[in-house]
Amino acid sequence: MGIEGYKGVFVFVEQRDCHIQNVSLELIGKGKELANKRNTDVTAVIIGKGVNSLTDTLSHYGADNILVIDNDKLDKYMTEPYTKALFEVVEAKKPEIMLFGATSIGRDLAPRVSARVHTGLTADCTGLEIDEETGNLLMTRPAFGGNIMATIICKEFRPQMATVRPGVMQKLEEDKNKKANIEKFDVNFNDADFNVEILEEVVETKKKIKIEDAKILVSAGRGFGSKENISIADDLAKALGIAEVSGSRAAVDSGWLEKDRQVGQTGKTVRPNLYFALGISGAIQHLAGMEESDLIIAVNKNPDAPMFETADLGIVGDLNKVVPELTKLIEAEKS
Ligand code: FAD
């Protein structure tokens, strides 16, 4: 069969302990847009144990079809059986496009599937469009350390596969009336597919919300001056209750914050309801990761800091004074 026989946009839905990861819903939203342009539909592929219960959510967020691979042995993610399952899906359904979240699971799984079905994979995309002339998928990602954006196409093989960074695409509004076609998909597993056994799972005890999922981010930049001073941002986040602390690359490179807290071109893309940019100058690489936030409040002692051009609300002042004052006001409001 030639590549013209391949149809439909497929999204691998990542779930952990039956919680669908946000990025998968974002990809269903983007997948729907791509599918419309190709006059086709979007299919969510969900793999795991007890995942039948998740089909309503996938329908409500825009999946037209859902392929369910529900198997007791697939309780936890394992590379080999998941690869085999998706390989068989590709063989049977011949999707034109297949999308994965650029998460640790997506980054493990997608390359193996692409190698097994003999097609290309563009990793870590930040943009996906359809080329109106050729119908090919245009997959855009930062290259050379983020200095240029490269747009990659996969002309000769199908499916066109991409992993996409969490937080970049937007999920659709939930529509509880939507119903997808649900199909149970059987995979020909044998014992050799389960040659790895999970003996123990050690869950990180620090309960941190991923910055991509936070509704409010208190983001710290070089203006904090020291690791100890980050406590000012921690206190504001605590007062706000549902906020997480993130930061610029300067703050991460200085060792004040963990790498997974970095916002920007080489960090995470975030889109919270509220983003505090504290002591962050507003370099283009930082803006690339947060400018889509709903409301941006900047505190900077330099009135000419570029961040003020992007911010909705700007406070010119020393963050050491402004931020604790703000924290106090919020605490007072609560009591
Ligand atoms: P600075 O630019 O040093 O700004 C500090 C700010 O704090 C200044 O505006 C200053 O006026 C203010 N300030 C100082 N003291 C105070 C005070 N007491 N009160 C209030 N304000 C104060 N950066 C990212 O953030 N994320 C990325 O993913 C990223 N990727 C990159 C990729 C590439 C290829 C390159 C070349 C760069 C990348 N950078 C990234 C780096 C980026 O260019 C900037 O260097 C970085 O964002 C600067 O961080 P900053 O704003 O915290 O520090």
Short mmCIF file of C-alpha atoms and ligand atoms in Angstrom, two decimals:
data_model
loop_
_atom_site.label_atom_id
_atom_site.label_comp_id
_atom_site.label_asym_id
_atom_site.label_seq_id
_atom_site.Cartn_x
_atom_site.Cartn_y
_atom_site.Cartn_z
CA MET A 1 0.00 0.00 0.00
CA GLY A 2 1.27 3.48 -0.88
CA ILE A 3 1.37 6.28 1.62
CA GLU A 4 -1.91 7.66 0.26
CA GLY A 5 -3.71 4.76 1.96
CA TYR A 6 -2.81 6.07 5.42
CA LYS A 7 -5.60 8.08 7.08
CA GLY A 8 -6.46 9.69 10.37
CA VAL A 9 -4.69 11.39 13.24
CA PHE A 10 -3.87 9.08 16.14
CA VAL A 11 -2.91 10.27 19.61
CA PHE A 12 -1.25 8.01 22.15
CA VAL A 13 -3.01 8.73 25.42
CA GLU A 14 -0.70 8.54 28.37
CA GLN A 15 -2.22 7.55 31.68
CA ARG A 16 -0.59 6.87 34.98
CA ASP A 17 -2.65 4.95 37.53
CA CYS A 18 -5.66 5.73 35.34
CA HIS A 19 -5.05 9.48 35.39
CA ILE A 20 -4.89 10.85 31.87
CA GLN A 21 -1.92 13.16 31.43
CA ASN A 22 -2.85 16.69 30.37
CA VAL A 23 -0.57 16.58 27.35
CA SER A 24 -2.70 13.81 25.82
CA LEU A 25 -5.83 15.97 25.98
CA GLU A 26 -3.84 18.84 24.49
CA LEU A 27 -2.79 16.57 21.63
CA ILE A 28 -6.36 15.43 21.02
CA GLY A 29 -7.25 19.15 20.69
CA LYS A 30 -4.42 19.78 18.22
CA GLY A 31 -5.07 16.45 16.52
CA LYS A 32 -8.67 17.50 15.88
CA GLU A 33 -7.47 20.69 14.18
CA LEU A 34 -5.02 18.74 11.98
CA ALA A 35 -7.66 16.12 11.23
CA ASN A 36 -10.14 18.79 10.09
CA LYS A 37 -7.57 20.10 7.65
CA ARG A 38 -7.07 16.60 6.28
CA ASN A 39 -10.83 15.83 6.19
CA THR A 40 -10.39 13.00 8.61
CA ASP A 41 -10.84 12.34 12.33
CA VAL A 42 -8.86 11.94 15.50
CA THR A 43 -8.42 8.63 17.28
CA ALA A 44 -7.20 8.31 20.86
CA VAL A 45 -5.28 5.14 21.66
CA ILE A 46 -5.34 4.25 25.33
CA ILE A 47 -3.37 1.38 26.83
CA GLY A 48 -3.40 0.07 30.38
CA LYS A 49 -5.36 -1.79 33.02
CA GLY A 50 -8.88 -0.59 33.79
CA VAL A 51 -8.62 2.16 31.18
CA ASN A 52 -12.12 1.45 29.85
CA SER A 53 -13.26 3.91 32.48
CA LEU A 54 -11.38 6.76 30.81
CA THR A 55 -13.18 6.79 27.48
CA ASP A 56 -15.78 9.39 28.53
CA THR A 57 -13.09 11.94 29.28
CA LEU A 58 -11.42 11.31 25.94
CA SER A 59 -14.76 11.74 24.16
CA HIS A 60 -15.50 14.96 26.01
CA TYR A 61 -12.15 16.44 24.97
CA GLY A 62 -12.67 15.79 21.29
CA ALA A 63 -11.68 12.23 20.35
CA ASP A 64 -13.84 10.95 17.48
CA ASN A 65 -12.70 7.36 17.95
CA ILE A 66 -11.08 5.57 20.85
CA LEU A 67 -9.04 2.38 20.61
CA VAL A 68 -8.89 0.67 23.98
CA ILE A 69 -6.18 -1.84 24.81
CA ASP A 70 -7.12 -2.96 28.28
CA ASN A 71 -5.08 -5.76 29.78
CA ASP A 72 -4.26 -6.66 33.39
CA LYS A 73 -0.61 -7.10 32.50
CA LEU A 74 -0.42 -3.48 31.27
CA ASP A 75 -0.95 -1.97 34.69
CA LYS A 76 2.34 -0.05 34.60
CA TYR A 77 4.10 1.36 31.58
CA MET A 78 6.57 -1.07 30.05
CA THR A 79 8.46 -0.36 26.89
CA GLU A 80 8.13 -3.66 25.06
CA PRO A 81 4.40 -4.45 25.35
CA TYR A 82 3.42 -0.83 24.73
CA THR A 83 5.65 -0.73 21.63
CA LYS A 84 4.13 -3.94 20.35
CA ALA A 85 0.60 -2.66 20.99
CA LEU A 86 1.19 0.54 19.03
CA PHE A 87 3.02 -1.31 16.29
CA GLU A 88 -0.04 -3.52 15.82
CA VAL A 89 -2.30 -0.47 15.86
CA VAL A 90 -0.25 1.11 13.07
CA GLU A 91 -0.24 -2.11 11.06
CA ALA A 92 -3.99 -2.54 11.39
CA LYS A 93 -5.23 1.05 11.14
CA LYS A 94 -2.59 2.80 9.00
CA PRO A 95 -2.77 6.25 10.57
CA GLU A 96 -1.41 9.20 8.63
CA ILE A 97 -0.22 11.05 11.73
CA MET A 98 0.64 9.75 15.18
CA LEU A 99 1.31 12.05 18.15
CA PHE A 100 2.87 11.46 21.57
CA GLY A 101 3.57 13.76 24.53
CA ALA A 102 7.27 14.58 24.90
CA THR A 103 7.19 13.13 28.42
CA SER A 104 9.56 10.50 29.77
CA ILE A 105 7.14 7.78 28.59
CA GLY A 106 6.50 9.40 25.19
CA ARG A 107 10.21 9.90 24.66
CA ASP A 108 10.85 6.24 25.40
CA LEU A 109 7.97 4.84 23.39
CA ALA A 110 7.73 6.95 20.24
CA PRO A 111 11.25 6.25 18.88
CA ARG A 112 10.78 2.51 19.33
CA VAL A 113 7.45 2.52 17.54
CA SER A 114 8.82 4.66 14.72
CA ALA A 115 11.80 2.35 14.27
CA ARG A 116 9.60 -0.74 14.26
CA VAL A 117 7.17 0.62 11.67
CA HIS A 118 10.06 2.14 9.73
CA THR A 119 9.10 5.79 9.66
CA GLY A 120 10.55 9.08 10.89
CA LEU A 121 9.99 10.81 14.20
CA THR A 122 10.38 14.47 15.07
CA ALA A 123 11.01 14.81 18.78
CA ASP A 124 10.07 17.65 21.09
CA CYS A 125 7.92 19.65 18.69
CA THR A 126 6.54 23.04 19.63
CA GLY A 127 4.47 23.53 16.47
CA LEU A 128 2.44 21.30 14.13
CA GLU A 129 0.70 22.46 10.95
CA ILE A 130 -0.51 20.94 7.73
CA ASP A 131 1.20 22.07 4.53
CA GLU A 132 -1.75 23.18 2.43
CA GLU A 133 -0.07 22.32 -0.85
CA THR A 134 1.19 18.83 -0.11
CA GLY A 135 -0.87 17.81 2.92
CA ASN A 136 2.33 16.87 4.74
CA LEU A 137 2.69 17.50 8.44
CA LEU A 138 5.03 20.40 9.21
CA MET A 139 6.75 19.58 12.48
CA THR A 140 8.57 22.48 14.12
CA ARG A 141 11.04 22.20 16.96
CA PRO A 142 13.95 24.18 18.41
CA ALA A 143 17.31 23.06 17.02
CA PHE A 144 20.98 23.79 17.73
CA GLY A 145 20.39 24.47 21.42
CA GLY A 146 17.31 26.53 20.70
CA ASN A 147 19.06 29.04 18.46
CA ILE A 148 16.90 28.26 15.43
CA MET A 149 13.49 26.74 14.83
CA ALA A 150 13.60 23.84 12.36
CA THR A 151 10.55 22.63 10.44
CA ILE A 152 10.80 18.98 9.54
CA ILE A 153 8.68 16.92 7.16
CA CYS A 154 8.40 13.19 6.65
CA LYS A 155 7.58 12.99 2.96
CA GLU A 156 8.03 9.36 2.10
CA PHE A 157 6.92 7.33 5.09
CA ARG A 158 3.79 7.02 7.19
CA PRO A 159 2.69 7.60 9.83
CA GLN A 160 4.24 11.01 10.31
CA MET A 161 5.24 10.83 13.96
CA ALA A 162 5.99 13.55 16.48
CA THR A 163 6.42 14.01 20.19
CA VAL A 164 5.08 17.34 21.42
CA ARG A 165 6.03 19.26 24.49
CA PRO A 166 3.45 19.40 27.25
CA GLY A 167 1.77 22.77 27.64
CA VAL A 168 2.30 23.96 24.07
CA MET A 169 -0.99 22.92 22.51
CA GLN A 170 -4.39 23.76 23.93
CA LYS A 171 -7.01 21.23 24.86
CA LEU A 172 -10.54 21.76 23.59
CA GLU A 173 -13.33 22.93 25.88
CA GLU A 174 -14.88 19.93 27.58
CA ASP A 175 -18.16 18.93 25.91
CA LYS A 176 -20.00 16.38 28.00
CA ASN A 177 -22.43 15.61 25.17
CA LYS A 178 -19.72 14.30 22.88
CA LYS A 179 -19.59 10.57 22.30
CA ALA A 180 -16.76 8.83 20.49
CA ASN A 181 -16.80 5.48 18.71
CA ILE A 182 -15.15 3.03 21.03
CA GLU A 183 -13.33 -0.03 19.79
CA LYS A 184 -11.63 -2.71 21.84
CA PHE A 185 -8.32 -3.57 20.20
CA ASP A 186 -6.71 -6.94 20.84
CA VAL A 187 -2.96 -7.30 20.74
CA ASN A 188 -1.24 -10.62 20.14
CA PHE A 189 0.87 -10.64 23.28
CA ASN A 190 3.10 -13.56 24.16
CA ASP A 191 5.32 -14.24 27.18
CA ALA A 192 8.39 -12.80 25.48
CA ASP A 193 6.67 -9.38 25.38
CA PHE A 194 6.75 -9.33 29.16
CA ASN A 195 10.39 -10.13 29.70
CA VAL A 196 10.77 -7.23 32.11
CA GLU A 197 9.17 -7.45 35.50
CA ILE A 198 8.55 -4.44 37.71
CA LEU A 199 9.59 -5.47 41.20
CA GLU A 200 9.01 -2.23 43.02
CA GLU A 201 7.87 1.26 42.32
CA VAL A 202 9.43 4.06 44.33
CA VAL A 203 7.28 7.14 44.24
CA GLU A 204 8.87 10.51 44.89
CA THR A 205 7.72 11.58 48.32
CA LYS A 206 7.90 15.31 47.64
CA LYS A 207 4.50 16.04 46.20
CA LYS A 208 5.18 18.63 43.55
CA ILE A 209 2.81 19.67 40.83
CA LYS A 210 4.40 19.93 37.42
CA ILE A 211 4.81 23.56 36.47
CA GLU A 212 3.00 22.91 33.18
CA ASP A 213 -0.09 21.94 35.18
CA ALA A 214 -0.01 24.76 37.75
CA LYS A 215 -2.74 27.38 37.66
CA ILE A 216 -0.46 29.98 39.20
CA LEU A 217 3.31 30.23 38.84
CA VAL A 218 5.61 32.35 40.94
CA SER A 219 8.68 32.58 38.76
CA ALA A 220 12.04 33.67 40.07
CA GLY A 221 14.92 35.18 38.11
CA ARG A 222 18.48 36.25 38.68
CA GLY A 223 17.11 39.29 40.52
CA PHE A 224 16.71 37.09 43.61
CA GLY A 225 20.46 37.14 44.04
CA SER A 226 20.81 33.93 46.07
CA LYS A 227 19.32 30.52 46.73
CA GLU A 228 18.25 31.54 50.23
CA ASN A 229 16.26 34.41 48.81
CA ILE A 230 14.09 32.01 46.79
CA SER A 231 12.18 31.60 50.08
CA ILE A 232 10.52 34.93 49.19
CA ALA A 233 8.97 33.23 46.14
CA ASP A 234 8.13 30.12 48.20
CA ASP A 235 6.29 32.27 50.73
CA LEU A 236 4.23 33.98 48.04
CA ALA A 237 3.39 30.61 46.47
CA LYS A 238 2.36 29.25 49.85
CA ALA A 239 0.15 32.26 50.56
CA LEU A 240 -1.54 31.82 47.19
CA GLY A 241 -2.19 28.17 48.03
CA ILE A 242 -2.36 26.69 44.57
CA ALA A 243 0.83 28.19 43.16
CA GLU A 244 4.12 26.52 42.22
CA VAL A 245 7.55 28.10 42.05
CA SER A 246 9.32 28.16 38.70
CA GLY A 247 12.13 30.25 37.29
CA SER A 248 14.35 31.52 34.53
CA ARG A 249 17.32 29.65 33.21
CA ALA A 250 19.57 32.01 35.14
CA ALA A 251 17.92 30.87 38.39
CA VAL A 252 18.22 27.21 37.39
CA ASP A 253 21.82 27.51 36.19
CA SER A 254 22.72 29.18 39.48
CA GLY A 255 21.46 26.07 41.27
CA TRP A 256 18.61 27.90 43.03
CA LEU A 257 15.89 25.80 41.41
CA GLU A 258 15.64 22.30 39.94
CA LYS A 259 15.91 21.93 36.17
CA ASP A 260 12.29 20.79 35.92
CA ARG A 261 11.25 24.22 37.16
CA GLN A 262 12.78 26.10 34.21
CA VAL A 263 10.43 28.07 32.00
CA GLY A 264 11.42 28.92 28.45
CA GLN A 265 12.68 27.72 25.16
CA THR A 266 14.98 25.11 26.65
CA GLY A 267 12.73 24.56 29.65
CA LYS A 268 8.99 24.08 29.96
CA THR A 269 6.24 25.88 28.11
CA VAL A 270 3.60 27.05 30.55
CA ARG A 271 0.22 28.69 30.21
CA PRO A 272 -1.06 29.34 33.74
CA ASN A 273 -3.94 31.62 34.67
CA LEU A 274 -1.48 33.83 36.50
CA TYR A 275 2.29 34.16 36.05
CA PHE A 276 4.46 36.22 38.38
CA ALA A 277 7.74 37.22 36.69
CA LEU A 278 9.88 38.31 39.59
CA GLY A 279 13.37 39.65 38.93
CA ILE A 280 13.25 38.24 35.39
CA SER A 281 14.43 40.55 32.62
CA GLY A 282 12.24 39.11 29.84
CA ALA A 283 14.75 37.57 27.42
CA ILE A 284 13.14 36.19 24.27
CA GLN A 285 14.02 32.63 25.27
CA HIS A 286 12.15 33.08 28.55
CA LEU A 287 9.15 34.76 26.94
CA ALA A 288 8.84 31.86 24.50
CA GLY A 289 7.87 29.64 27.42
CA MET A 290 5.33 31.86 29.21
CA GLU A 291 3.94 34.63 27.04
CA GLU A 292 0.67 32.75 26.51
CA SER A 293 -0.13 32.96 30.24
CA ASP A 294 -3.54 34.52 30.88
CA LEU A 295 -2.30 37.24 33.22
CA ILE A 296 1.32 38.23 33.75
CA ILE A 297 2.46 40.33 36.69
CA ALA A 298 6.08 41.52 36.62
CA VAL A 299 8.19 42.91 39.42
CA ASN A 300 11.50 44.40 38.38
CA LYS A 301 13.65 47.21 39.67
CA ASN A 302 14.55 48.30 36.15
CA PRO A 303 11.66 50.24 34.56
CA ASP A 304 13.08 49.44 31.11
CA ALA A 305 13.12 45.66 31.61
CA PRO A 306 11.65 44.03 28.48
CA MET A 307 9.36 41.92 30.68
CA PHE A 308 7.22 45.00 31.23
CA GLU A 309 6.29 45.00 27.54
CA THR A 310 4.77 41.54 27.84
CA ALA A 311 3.32 41.91 31.35
CA ASP A 312 -0.29 42.90 31.92
CA LEU A 313 0.63 44.50 35.19
CA GLY A 314 4.06 45.84 36.14
CA ILE A 315 5.49 46.89 39.47
CA VAL A 316 8.78 48.79 39.35
CA GLY A 317 10.57 48.12 42.60
CA ASP A 318 12.88 45.93 44.62
CA LEU A 319 11.43 42.43 44.78
CA ASN A 320 12.85 42.03 48.30
CA LYS A 321 10.37 44.66 49.42
CA VAL A 322 7.49 44.27 46.97
CA VAL A 323 7.04 40.49 47.12
CA PRO A 324 6.94 40.06 50.94
CA GLU A 325 4.50 42.99 51.06
CA LEU A 326 2.30 41.25 48.51
CA THR A 327 2.50 37.99 50.49
CA LYS A 328 1.43 39.86 53.62
CA LEU A 329 -1.56 41.40 51.84
CA ILE A 330 -2.67 38.00 50.54
CA GLU A 331 -2.30 36.43 53.99
CA ALA A 332 -4.30 39.30 55.51
CA GLU A 333 -7.01 38.86 52.89
CA LYS A 334 -7.31 35.18 53.83
CA SER A 335 -7.68 35.72 57.58
P1 FAD B 1 18.69 38.57 33.92
O1 FAD B 1 18.52 38.74 32.46
O2 FAD B 1 20.02 38.76 34.52
O3 FAD B 1 17.63 39.50 34.62
C1 FAD B 1 17.52 39.73 35.99
C2 FAD B 1 16.48 40.81 36.18
O4 FAD B 1 16.24 41.01 37.54
C3 FAD B 1 16.87 42.16 35.58
O5 FAD B 1 15.84 42.63 34.74
C4 FAD B 1 17.03 43.06 36.80
O6 FAD B 1 16.61 44.40 36.55
C5 FAD B 1 16.11 42.39 37.79
N1 FAD B 1 16.48 42.60 39.19
C6 FAD B 1 17.72 42.50 39.77
N2 FAD B 1 17.64 42.72 41.07
C7 FAD B 1 16.34 42.95 41.35
C8 FAD B 1 15.63 43.27 42.54
N3 FAD B 1 16.25 43.32 43.73
N4 FAD B 1 14.29 43.48 42.47
C9 FAD B 1 13.64 43.43 41.27
N5 FAD B 1 14.28 43.14 40.11
C10 FAD B 1 15.60 42.90 40.15
N6 FAD B 1 16.26 31.61 29.63
C11 FAD B 1 15.16 31.14 30.26
O7 FAD B 1 14.67 31.74 31.20
N7 FAD B 1 14.61 29.98 29.83
C12 FAD B 1 15.10 29.26 28.79
O8 FAD B 1 14.55 28.19 28.47
C13 FAD B 1 16.23 29.76 28.10
N8 FAD B 1 16.73 29.10 27.01
C14 FAD B 1 17.79 29.65 26.35
C15 FAD B 1 18.28 29.05 25.17
C16 FAD B 1 19.33 29.60 24.47
C17 FAD B 1 19.80 28.97 23.22
C18 FAD B 1 19.94 30.80 24.95
C19 FAD B 1 21.07 31.44 24.19
C20 FAD B 1 19.48 31.40 26.10
C21 FAD B 1 18.41 30.84 26.83
N9 FAD B 1 17.93 31.44 28.00
C22 FAD B 1 16.81 30.95 28.59
C23 FAD B 1 18.67 32.53 28.67
C24 FAD B 1 18.08 33.89 28.42
O9 FAD B 1 18.66 34.45 27.26
C25 FAD B 1 18.40 34.84 29.60
O10 FAD B 1 19.78 34.86 29.80
C26 FAD B 1 17.71 34.44 30.90
O11 FAD B 1 16.33 34.26 30.69
C27 FAD B 1 17.93 35.52 31.92
O12 FAD B 1 17.36 35.18 33.14
P2 FAD B 1 16.87 36.31 34.14
O13 FAD B 1 15.85 37.16 33.50
O14 FAD B 1 16.51 35.64 35.41
O15 FAD B 1 18.22 37.11 34.42
#
